[in-house]
PDB file of N, CA, C and O in Angstrom:
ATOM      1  N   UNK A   4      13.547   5.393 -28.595  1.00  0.00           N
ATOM      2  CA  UNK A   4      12.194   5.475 -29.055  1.00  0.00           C
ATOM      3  C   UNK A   4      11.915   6.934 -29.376  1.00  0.00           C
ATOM      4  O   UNK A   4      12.391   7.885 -28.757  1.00  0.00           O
ATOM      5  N   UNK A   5      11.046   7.005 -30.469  1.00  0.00           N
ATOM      6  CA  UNK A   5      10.881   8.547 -30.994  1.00  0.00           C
ATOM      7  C   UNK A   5       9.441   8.176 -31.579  1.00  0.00           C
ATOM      8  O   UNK A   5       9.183   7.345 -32.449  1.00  0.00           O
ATOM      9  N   UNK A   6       8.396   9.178 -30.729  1.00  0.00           N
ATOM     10  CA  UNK A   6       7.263   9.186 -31.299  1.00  0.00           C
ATOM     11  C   UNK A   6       7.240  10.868 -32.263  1.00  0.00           C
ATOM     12  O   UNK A   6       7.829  11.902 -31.948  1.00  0.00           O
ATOM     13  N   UNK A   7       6.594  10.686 -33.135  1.00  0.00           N
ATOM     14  CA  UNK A   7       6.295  11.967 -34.137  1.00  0.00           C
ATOM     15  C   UNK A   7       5.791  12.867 -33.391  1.00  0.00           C
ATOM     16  O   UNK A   7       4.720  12.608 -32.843  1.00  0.00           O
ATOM     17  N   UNK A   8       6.281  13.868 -33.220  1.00  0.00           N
ATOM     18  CA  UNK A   8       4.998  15.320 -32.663  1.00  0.00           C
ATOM     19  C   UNK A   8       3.281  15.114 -33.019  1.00  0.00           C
ATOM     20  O   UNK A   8       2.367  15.308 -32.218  1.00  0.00           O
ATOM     21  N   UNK A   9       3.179  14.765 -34.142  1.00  0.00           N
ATOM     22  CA  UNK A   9       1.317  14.634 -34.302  1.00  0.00           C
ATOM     23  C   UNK A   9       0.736  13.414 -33.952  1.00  0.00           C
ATOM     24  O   UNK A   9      -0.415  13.261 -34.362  1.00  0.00           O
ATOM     25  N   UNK A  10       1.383  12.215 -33.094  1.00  0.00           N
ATOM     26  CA  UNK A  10       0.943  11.641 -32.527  1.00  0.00           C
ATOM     27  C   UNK A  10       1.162  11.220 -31.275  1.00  0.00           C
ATOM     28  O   UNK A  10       0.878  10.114 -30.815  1.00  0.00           O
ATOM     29  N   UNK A  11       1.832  12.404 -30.565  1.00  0.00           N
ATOM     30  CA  UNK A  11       2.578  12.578 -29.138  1.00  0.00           C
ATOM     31  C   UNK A  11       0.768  12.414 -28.440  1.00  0.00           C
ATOM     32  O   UNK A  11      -0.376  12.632 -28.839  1.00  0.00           O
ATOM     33  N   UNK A  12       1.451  11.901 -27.200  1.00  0.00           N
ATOM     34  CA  UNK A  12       0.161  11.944 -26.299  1.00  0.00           C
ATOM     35  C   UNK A  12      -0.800  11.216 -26.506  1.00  0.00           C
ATOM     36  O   UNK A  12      -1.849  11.844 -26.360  1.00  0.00           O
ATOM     37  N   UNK A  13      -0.970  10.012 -26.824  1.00  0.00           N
ATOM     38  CA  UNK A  13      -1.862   8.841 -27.346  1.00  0.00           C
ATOM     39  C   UNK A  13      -1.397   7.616 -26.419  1.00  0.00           C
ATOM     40  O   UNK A  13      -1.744   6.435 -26.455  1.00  0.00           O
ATOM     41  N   UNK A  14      -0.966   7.937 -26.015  1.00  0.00           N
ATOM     42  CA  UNK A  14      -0.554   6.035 -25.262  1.00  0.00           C
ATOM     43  C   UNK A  14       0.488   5.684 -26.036  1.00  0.00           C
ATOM     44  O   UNK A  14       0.922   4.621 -25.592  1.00  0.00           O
ATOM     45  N   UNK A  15       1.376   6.190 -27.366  1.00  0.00           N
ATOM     46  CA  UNK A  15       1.567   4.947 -28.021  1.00  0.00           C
ATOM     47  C   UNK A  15       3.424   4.894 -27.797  1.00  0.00           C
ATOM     48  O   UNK A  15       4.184   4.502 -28.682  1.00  0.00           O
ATOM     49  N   UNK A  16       3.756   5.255 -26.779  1.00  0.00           N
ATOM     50  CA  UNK A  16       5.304   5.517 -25.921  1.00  0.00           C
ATOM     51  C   UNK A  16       5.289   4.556 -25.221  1.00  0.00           C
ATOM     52  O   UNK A  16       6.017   3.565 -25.256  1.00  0.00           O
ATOM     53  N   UNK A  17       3.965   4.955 -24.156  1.00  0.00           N
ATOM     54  CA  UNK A  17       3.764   3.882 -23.151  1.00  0.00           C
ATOM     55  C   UNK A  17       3.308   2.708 -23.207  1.00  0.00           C
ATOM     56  O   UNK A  17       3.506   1.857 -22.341  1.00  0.00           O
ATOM     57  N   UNK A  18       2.409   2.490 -24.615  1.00  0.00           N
ATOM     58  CA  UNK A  18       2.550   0.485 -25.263  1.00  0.00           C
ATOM     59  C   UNK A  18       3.616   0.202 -25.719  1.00  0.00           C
ATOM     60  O   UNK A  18       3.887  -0.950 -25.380  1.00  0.00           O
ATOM     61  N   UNK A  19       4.730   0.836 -26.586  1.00  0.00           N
ATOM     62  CA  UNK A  19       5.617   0.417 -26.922  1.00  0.00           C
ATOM     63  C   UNK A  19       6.907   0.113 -25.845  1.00  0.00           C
ATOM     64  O   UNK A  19       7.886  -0.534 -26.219  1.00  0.00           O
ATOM     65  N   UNK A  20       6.799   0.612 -24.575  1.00  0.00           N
ATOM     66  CA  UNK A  20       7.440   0.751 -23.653  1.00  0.00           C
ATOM     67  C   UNK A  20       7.163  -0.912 -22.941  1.00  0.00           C
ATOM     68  O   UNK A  20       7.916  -1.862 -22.724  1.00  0.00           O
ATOM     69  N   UNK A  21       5.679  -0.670 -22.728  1.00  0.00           N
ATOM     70  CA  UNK A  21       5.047  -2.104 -22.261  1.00  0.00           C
ATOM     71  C   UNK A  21       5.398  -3.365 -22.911  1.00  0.00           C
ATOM     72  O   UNK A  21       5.733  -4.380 -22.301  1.00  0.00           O
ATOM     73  N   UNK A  22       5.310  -3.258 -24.098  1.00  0.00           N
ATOM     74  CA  UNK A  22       5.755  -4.392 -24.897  1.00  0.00           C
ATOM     75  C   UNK A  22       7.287  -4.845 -24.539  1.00  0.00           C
ATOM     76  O   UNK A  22       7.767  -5.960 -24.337  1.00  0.00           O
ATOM     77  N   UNK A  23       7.793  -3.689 -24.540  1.00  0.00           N
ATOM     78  CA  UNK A  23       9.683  -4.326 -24.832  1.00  0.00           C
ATOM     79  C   UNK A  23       9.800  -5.027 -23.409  1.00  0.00           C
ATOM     80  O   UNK A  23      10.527  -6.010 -23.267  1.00  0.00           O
ATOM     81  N   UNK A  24       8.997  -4.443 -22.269  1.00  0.00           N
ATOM     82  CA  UNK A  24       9.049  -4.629 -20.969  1.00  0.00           C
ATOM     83  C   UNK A  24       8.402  -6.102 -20.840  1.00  0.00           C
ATOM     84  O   UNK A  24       8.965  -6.781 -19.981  1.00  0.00           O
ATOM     85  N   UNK A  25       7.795  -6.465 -21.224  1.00  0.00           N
ATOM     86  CA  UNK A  25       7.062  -7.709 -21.356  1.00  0.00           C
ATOM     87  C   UNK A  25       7.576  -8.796 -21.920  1.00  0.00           C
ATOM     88  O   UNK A  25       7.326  -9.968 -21.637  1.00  0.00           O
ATOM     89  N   UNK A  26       8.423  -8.309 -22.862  1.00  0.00           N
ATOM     90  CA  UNK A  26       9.257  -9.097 -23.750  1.00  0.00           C
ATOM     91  C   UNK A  26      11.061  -9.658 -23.063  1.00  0.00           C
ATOM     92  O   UNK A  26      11.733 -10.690 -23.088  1.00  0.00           O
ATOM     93  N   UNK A  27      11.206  -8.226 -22.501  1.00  0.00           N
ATOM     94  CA  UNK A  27      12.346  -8.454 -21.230  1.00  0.00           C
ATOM     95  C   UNK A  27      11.836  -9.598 -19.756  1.00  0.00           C
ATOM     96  O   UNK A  27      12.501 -10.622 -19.597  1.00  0.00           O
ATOM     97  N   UNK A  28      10.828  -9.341 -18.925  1.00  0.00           N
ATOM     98  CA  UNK A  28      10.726 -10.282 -18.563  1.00  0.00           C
ATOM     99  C   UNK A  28      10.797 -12.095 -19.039  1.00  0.00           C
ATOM    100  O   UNK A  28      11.347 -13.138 -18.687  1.00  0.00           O
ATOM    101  N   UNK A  29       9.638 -11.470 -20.271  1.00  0.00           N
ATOM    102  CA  UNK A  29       9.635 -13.456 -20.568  1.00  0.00           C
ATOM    103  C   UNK A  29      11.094 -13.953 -21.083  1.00  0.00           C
ATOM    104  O   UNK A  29      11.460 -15.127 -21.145  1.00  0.00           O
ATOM    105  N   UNK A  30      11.703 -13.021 -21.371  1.00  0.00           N
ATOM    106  CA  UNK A  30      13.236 -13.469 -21.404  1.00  0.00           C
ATOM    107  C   UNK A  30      14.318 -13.369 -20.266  1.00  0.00           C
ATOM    108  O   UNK A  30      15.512 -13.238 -20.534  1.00  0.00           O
ATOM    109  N   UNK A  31      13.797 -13.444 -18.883  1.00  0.00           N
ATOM    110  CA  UNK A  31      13.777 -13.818 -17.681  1.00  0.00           C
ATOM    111  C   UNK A  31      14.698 -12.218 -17.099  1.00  0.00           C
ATOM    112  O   UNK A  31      15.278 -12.129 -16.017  1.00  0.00           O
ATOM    113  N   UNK A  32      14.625 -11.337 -17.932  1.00  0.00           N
ATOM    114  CA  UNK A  32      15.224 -10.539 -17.073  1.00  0.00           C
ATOM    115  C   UNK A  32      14.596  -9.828 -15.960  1.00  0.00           C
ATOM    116  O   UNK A  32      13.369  -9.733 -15.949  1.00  0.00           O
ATOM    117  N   UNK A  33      15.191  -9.398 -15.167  1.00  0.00           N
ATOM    118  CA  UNK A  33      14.571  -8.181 -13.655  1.00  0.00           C
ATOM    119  C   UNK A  33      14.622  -7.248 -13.609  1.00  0.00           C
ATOM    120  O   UNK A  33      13.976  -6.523 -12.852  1.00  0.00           O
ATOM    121  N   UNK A  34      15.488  -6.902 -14.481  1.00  0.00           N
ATOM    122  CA  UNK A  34      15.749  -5.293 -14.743  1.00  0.00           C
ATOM    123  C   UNK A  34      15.997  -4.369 -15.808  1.00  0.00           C
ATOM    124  O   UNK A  34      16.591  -4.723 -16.826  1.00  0.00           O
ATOM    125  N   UNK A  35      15.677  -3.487 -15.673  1.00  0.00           N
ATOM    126  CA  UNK A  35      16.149  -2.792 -17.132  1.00  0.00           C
ATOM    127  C   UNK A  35      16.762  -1.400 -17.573  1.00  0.00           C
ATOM    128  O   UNK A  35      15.853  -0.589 -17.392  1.00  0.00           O
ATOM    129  N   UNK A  36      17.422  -1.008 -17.866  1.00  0.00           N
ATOM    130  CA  UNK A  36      18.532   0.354 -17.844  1.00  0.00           C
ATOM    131  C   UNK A  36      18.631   0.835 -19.420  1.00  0.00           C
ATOM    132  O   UNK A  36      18.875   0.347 -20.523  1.00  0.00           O
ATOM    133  N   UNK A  37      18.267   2.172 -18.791  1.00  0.00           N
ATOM    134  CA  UNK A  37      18.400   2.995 -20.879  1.00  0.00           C
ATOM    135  C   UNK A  37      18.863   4.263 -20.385  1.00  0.00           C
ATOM    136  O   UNK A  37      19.061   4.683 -19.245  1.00  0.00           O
ATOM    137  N   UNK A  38      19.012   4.877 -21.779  1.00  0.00           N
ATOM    138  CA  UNK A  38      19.436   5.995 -21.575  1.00  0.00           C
ATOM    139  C   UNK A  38      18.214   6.755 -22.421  1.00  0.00           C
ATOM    140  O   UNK A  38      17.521   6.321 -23.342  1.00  0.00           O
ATOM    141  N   UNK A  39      18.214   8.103 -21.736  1.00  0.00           N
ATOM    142  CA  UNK A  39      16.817   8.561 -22.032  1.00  0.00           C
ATOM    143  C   UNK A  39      16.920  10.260 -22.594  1.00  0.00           C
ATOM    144  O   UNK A  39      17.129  11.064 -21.686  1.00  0.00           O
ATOM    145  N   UNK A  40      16.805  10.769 -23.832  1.00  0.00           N
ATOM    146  CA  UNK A  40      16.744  12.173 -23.385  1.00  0.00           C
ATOM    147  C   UNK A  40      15.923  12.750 -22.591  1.00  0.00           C
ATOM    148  O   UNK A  40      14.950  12.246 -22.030  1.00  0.00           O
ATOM    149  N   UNK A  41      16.458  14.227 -22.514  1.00  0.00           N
ATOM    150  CA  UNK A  41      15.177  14.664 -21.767  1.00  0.00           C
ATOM    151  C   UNK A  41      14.042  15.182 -21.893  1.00  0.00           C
ATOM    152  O   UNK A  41      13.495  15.987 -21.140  1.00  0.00           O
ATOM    153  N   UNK A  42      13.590  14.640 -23.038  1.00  0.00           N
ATOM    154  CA  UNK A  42      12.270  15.010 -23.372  1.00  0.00           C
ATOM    155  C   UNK A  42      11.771  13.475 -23.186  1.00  0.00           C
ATOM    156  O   UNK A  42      10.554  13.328 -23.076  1.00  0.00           O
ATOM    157  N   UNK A  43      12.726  12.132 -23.133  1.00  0.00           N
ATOM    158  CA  UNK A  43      11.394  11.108 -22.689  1.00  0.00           C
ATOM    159  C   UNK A  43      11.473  10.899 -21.195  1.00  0.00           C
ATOM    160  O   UNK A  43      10.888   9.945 -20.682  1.00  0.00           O
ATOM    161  N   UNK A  44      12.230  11.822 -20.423  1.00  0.00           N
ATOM    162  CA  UNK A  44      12.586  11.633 -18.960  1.00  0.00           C
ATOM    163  C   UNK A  44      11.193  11.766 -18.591  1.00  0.00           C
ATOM    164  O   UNK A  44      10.831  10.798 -17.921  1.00  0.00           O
ATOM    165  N   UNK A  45      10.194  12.705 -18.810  1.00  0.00           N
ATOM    166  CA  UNK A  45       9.033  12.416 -17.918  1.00  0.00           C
ATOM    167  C   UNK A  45       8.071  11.153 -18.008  1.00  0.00           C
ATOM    168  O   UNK A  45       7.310  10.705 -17.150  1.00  0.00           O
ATOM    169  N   UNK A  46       8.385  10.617 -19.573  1.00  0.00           N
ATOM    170  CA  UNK A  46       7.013   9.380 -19.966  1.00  0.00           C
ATOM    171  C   UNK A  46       7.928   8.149 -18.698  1.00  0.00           C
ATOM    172  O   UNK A  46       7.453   7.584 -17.712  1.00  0.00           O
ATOM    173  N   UNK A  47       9.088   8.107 -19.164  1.00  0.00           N
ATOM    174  CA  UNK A  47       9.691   6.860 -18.184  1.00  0.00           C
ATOM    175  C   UNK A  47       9.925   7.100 -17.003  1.00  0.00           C
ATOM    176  O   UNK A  47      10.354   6.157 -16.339  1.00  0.00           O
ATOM    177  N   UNK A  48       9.717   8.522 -16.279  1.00  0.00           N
ATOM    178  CA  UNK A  48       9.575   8.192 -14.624  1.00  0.00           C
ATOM    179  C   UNK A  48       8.305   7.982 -14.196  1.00  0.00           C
ATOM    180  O   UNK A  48       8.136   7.343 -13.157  1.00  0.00           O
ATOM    181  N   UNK A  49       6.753   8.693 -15.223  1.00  0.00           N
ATOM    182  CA  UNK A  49       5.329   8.292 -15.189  1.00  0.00           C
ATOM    183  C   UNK A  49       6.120   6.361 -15.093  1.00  0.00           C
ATOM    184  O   UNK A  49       6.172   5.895 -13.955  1.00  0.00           O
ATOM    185  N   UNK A  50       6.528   5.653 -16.005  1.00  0.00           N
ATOM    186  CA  UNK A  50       6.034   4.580 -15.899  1.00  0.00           C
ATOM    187  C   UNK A  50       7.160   3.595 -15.188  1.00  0.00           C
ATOM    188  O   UNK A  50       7.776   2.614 -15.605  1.00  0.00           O
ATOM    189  N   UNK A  51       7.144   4.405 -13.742  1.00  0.00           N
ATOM    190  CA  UNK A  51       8.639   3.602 -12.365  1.00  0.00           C
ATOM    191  C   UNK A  51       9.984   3.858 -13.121  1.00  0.00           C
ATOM    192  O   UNK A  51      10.796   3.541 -12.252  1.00  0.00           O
ATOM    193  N   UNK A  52      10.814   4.294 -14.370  1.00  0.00           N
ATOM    194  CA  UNK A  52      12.086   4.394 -13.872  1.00  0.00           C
ATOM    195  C   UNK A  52      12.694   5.325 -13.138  1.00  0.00           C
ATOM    196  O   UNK A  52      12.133   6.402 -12.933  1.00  0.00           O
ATOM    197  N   UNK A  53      13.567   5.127 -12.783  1.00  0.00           N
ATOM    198  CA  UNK A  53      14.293   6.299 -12.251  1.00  0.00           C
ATOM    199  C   UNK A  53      15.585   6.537 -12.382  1.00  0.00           C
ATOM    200  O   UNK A  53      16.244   5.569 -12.760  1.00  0.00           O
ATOM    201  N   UNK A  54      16.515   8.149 -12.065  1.00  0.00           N
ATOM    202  CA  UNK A  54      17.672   8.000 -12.994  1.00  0.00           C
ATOM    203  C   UNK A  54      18.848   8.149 -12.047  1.00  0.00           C
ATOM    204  O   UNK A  54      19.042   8.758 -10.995  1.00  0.00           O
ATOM    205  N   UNK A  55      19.688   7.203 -12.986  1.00  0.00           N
ATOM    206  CA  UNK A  55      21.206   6.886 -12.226  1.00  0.00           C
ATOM    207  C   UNK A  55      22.046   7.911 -12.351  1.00  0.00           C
ATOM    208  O   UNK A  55      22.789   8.212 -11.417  1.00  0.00           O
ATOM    209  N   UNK A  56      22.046   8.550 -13.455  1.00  0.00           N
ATOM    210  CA  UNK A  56      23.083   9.802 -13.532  1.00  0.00           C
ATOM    211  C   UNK A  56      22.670  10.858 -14.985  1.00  0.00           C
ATOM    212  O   UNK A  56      21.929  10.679 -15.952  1.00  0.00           O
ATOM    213  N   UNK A  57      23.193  11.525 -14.731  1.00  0.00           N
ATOM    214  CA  UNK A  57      23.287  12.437 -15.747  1.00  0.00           C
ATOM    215  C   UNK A  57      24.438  12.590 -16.600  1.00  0.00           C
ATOM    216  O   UNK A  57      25.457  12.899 -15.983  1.00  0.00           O
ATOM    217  N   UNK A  58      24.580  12.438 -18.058  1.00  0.00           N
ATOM    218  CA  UNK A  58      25.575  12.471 -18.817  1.00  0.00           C
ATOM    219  C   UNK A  58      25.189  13.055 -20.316  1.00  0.00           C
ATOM    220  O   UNK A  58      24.147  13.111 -20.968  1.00  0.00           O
ATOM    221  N   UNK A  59      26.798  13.531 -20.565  1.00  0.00           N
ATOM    222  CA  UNK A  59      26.483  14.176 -21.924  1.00  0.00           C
ATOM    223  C   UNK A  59      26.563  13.568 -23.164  1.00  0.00           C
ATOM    224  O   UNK A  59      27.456  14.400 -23.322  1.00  0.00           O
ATOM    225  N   UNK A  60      26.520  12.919 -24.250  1.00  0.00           N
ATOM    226  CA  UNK A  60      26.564  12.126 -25.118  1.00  0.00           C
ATOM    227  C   UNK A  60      28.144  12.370 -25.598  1.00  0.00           C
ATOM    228  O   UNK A  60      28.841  13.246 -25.086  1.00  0.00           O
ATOM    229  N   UNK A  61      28.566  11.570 -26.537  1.00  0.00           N
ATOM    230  CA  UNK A  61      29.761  11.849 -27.602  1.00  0.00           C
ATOM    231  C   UNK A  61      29.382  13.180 -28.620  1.00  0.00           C
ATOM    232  O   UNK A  61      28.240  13.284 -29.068  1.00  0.00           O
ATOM    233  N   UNK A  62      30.186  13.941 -28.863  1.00  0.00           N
ATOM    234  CA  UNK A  62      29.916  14.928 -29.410  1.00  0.00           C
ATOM    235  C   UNK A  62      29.440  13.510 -31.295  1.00  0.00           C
ATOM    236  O   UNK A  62      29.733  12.396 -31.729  1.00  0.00           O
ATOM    237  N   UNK A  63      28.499  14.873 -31.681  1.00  0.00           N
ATOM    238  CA  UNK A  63      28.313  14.373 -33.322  1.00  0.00           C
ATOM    239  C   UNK A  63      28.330  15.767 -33.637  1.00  0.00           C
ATOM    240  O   UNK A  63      27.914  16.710 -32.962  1.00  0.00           O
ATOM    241  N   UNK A  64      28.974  15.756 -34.975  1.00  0.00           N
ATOM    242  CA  UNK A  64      29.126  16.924 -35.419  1.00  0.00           C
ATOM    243  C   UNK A  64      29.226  17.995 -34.679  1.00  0.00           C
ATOM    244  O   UNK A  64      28.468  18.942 -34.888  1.00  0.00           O
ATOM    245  N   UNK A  65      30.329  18.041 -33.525  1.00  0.00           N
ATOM    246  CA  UNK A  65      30.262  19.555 -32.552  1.00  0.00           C
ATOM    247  C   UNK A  65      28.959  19.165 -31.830  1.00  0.00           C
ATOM    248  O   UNK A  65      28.472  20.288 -31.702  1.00  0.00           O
ATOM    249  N   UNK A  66      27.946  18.203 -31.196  1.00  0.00           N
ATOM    250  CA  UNK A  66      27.042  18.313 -30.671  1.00  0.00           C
ATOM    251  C   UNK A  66      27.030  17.283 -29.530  1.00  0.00           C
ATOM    252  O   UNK A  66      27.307  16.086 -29.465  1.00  0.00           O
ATOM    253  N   UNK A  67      26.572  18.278 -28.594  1.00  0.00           N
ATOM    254  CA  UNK A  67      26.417  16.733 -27.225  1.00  0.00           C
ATOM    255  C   UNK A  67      24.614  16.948 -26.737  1.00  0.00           C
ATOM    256  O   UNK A  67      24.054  18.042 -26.796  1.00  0.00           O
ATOM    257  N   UNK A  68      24.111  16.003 -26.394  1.00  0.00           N
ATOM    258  CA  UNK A  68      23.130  15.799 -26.074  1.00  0.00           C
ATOM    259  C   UNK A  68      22.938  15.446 -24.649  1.00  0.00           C
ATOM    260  O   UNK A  68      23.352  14.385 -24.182  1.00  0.00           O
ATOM    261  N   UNK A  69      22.354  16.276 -24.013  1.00  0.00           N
ATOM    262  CA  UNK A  69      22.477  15.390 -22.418  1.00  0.00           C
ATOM    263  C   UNK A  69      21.161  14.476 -22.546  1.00  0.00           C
ATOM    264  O   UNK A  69      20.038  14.568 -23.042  1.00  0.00           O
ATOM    265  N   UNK A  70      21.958  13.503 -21.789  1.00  0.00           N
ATOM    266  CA  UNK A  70      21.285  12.494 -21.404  1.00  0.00           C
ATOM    267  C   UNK A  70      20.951  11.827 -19.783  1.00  0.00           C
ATOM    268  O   UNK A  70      21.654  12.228 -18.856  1.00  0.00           O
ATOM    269  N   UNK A  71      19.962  10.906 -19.540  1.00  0.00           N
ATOM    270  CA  UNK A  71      20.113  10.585 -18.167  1.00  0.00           C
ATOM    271  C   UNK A  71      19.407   8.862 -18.235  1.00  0.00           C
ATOM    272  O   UNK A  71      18.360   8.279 -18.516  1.00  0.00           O
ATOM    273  N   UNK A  72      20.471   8.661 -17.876  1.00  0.00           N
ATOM    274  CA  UNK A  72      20.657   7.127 -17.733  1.00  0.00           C
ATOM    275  C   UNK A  72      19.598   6.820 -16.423  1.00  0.00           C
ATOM    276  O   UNK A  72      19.458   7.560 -15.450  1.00  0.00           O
ATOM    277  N   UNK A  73      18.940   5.612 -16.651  1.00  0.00           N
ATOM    278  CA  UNK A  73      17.037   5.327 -16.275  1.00  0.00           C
ATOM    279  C   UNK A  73      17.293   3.800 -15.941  1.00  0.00           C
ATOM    280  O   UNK A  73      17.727   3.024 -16.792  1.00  0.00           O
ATOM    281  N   UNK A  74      17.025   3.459 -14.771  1.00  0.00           N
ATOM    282  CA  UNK A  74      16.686   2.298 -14.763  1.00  0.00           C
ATOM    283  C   UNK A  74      15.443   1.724 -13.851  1.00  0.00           C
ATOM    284  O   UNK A  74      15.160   2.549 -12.982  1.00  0.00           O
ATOM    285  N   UNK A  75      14.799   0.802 -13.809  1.00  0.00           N
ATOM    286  CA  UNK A  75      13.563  -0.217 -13.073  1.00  0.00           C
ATOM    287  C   UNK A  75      13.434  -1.116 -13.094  1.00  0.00           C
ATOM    288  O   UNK A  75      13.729  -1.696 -14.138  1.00  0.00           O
ATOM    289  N   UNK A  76      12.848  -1.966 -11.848  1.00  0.00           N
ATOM    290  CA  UNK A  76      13.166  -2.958 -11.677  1.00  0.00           C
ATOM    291  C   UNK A  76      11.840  -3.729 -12.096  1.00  0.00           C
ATOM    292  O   UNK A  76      10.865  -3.202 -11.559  1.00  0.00           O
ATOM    293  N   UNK A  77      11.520  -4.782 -12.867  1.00  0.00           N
ATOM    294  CA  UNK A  77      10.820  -5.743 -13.692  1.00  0.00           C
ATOM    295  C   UNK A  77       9.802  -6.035 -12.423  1.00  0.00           C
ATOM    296  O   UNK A  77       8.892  -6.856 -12.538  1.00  0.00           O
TER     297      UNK A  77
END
């Protein structure tokens, strides 16, 4: 998920977050696991995940991205 800089800070991370989450339950799941940079690490621990590890992506073009793998329970 990637919200634009000029409409950062509106709720609209955390409805779109809600939705997929809503949509995972009624499709009977309990849980749910992503990988998150770290710039959305703070919206998804605000809304209960929490993180399993820390890792660096596959390089692209000479580039790694750290990442941190997020999960919560439904």
């Amino acid at each position: 998920m990637y919200t634009d800089p000029a409409f950062t800070r509106r709720g609209i991370g955390r409805r779109l977050l809600g939705l997929c989450e809503d949509a995972a339950r009624a499709a009977g799941f309990v849980r749910t696991e992503m990988m998150a940079t770290m710039a959305g690490v703070p919206l998804y621990e605000a809304c209960g995940y929490r993180p399993i590890e820390r890792i660096l992506s596959a390089p692209i073009d000479g580039v790694q991205v750290p990442l941190v793998r997020m999960e919560r329970t439904l």
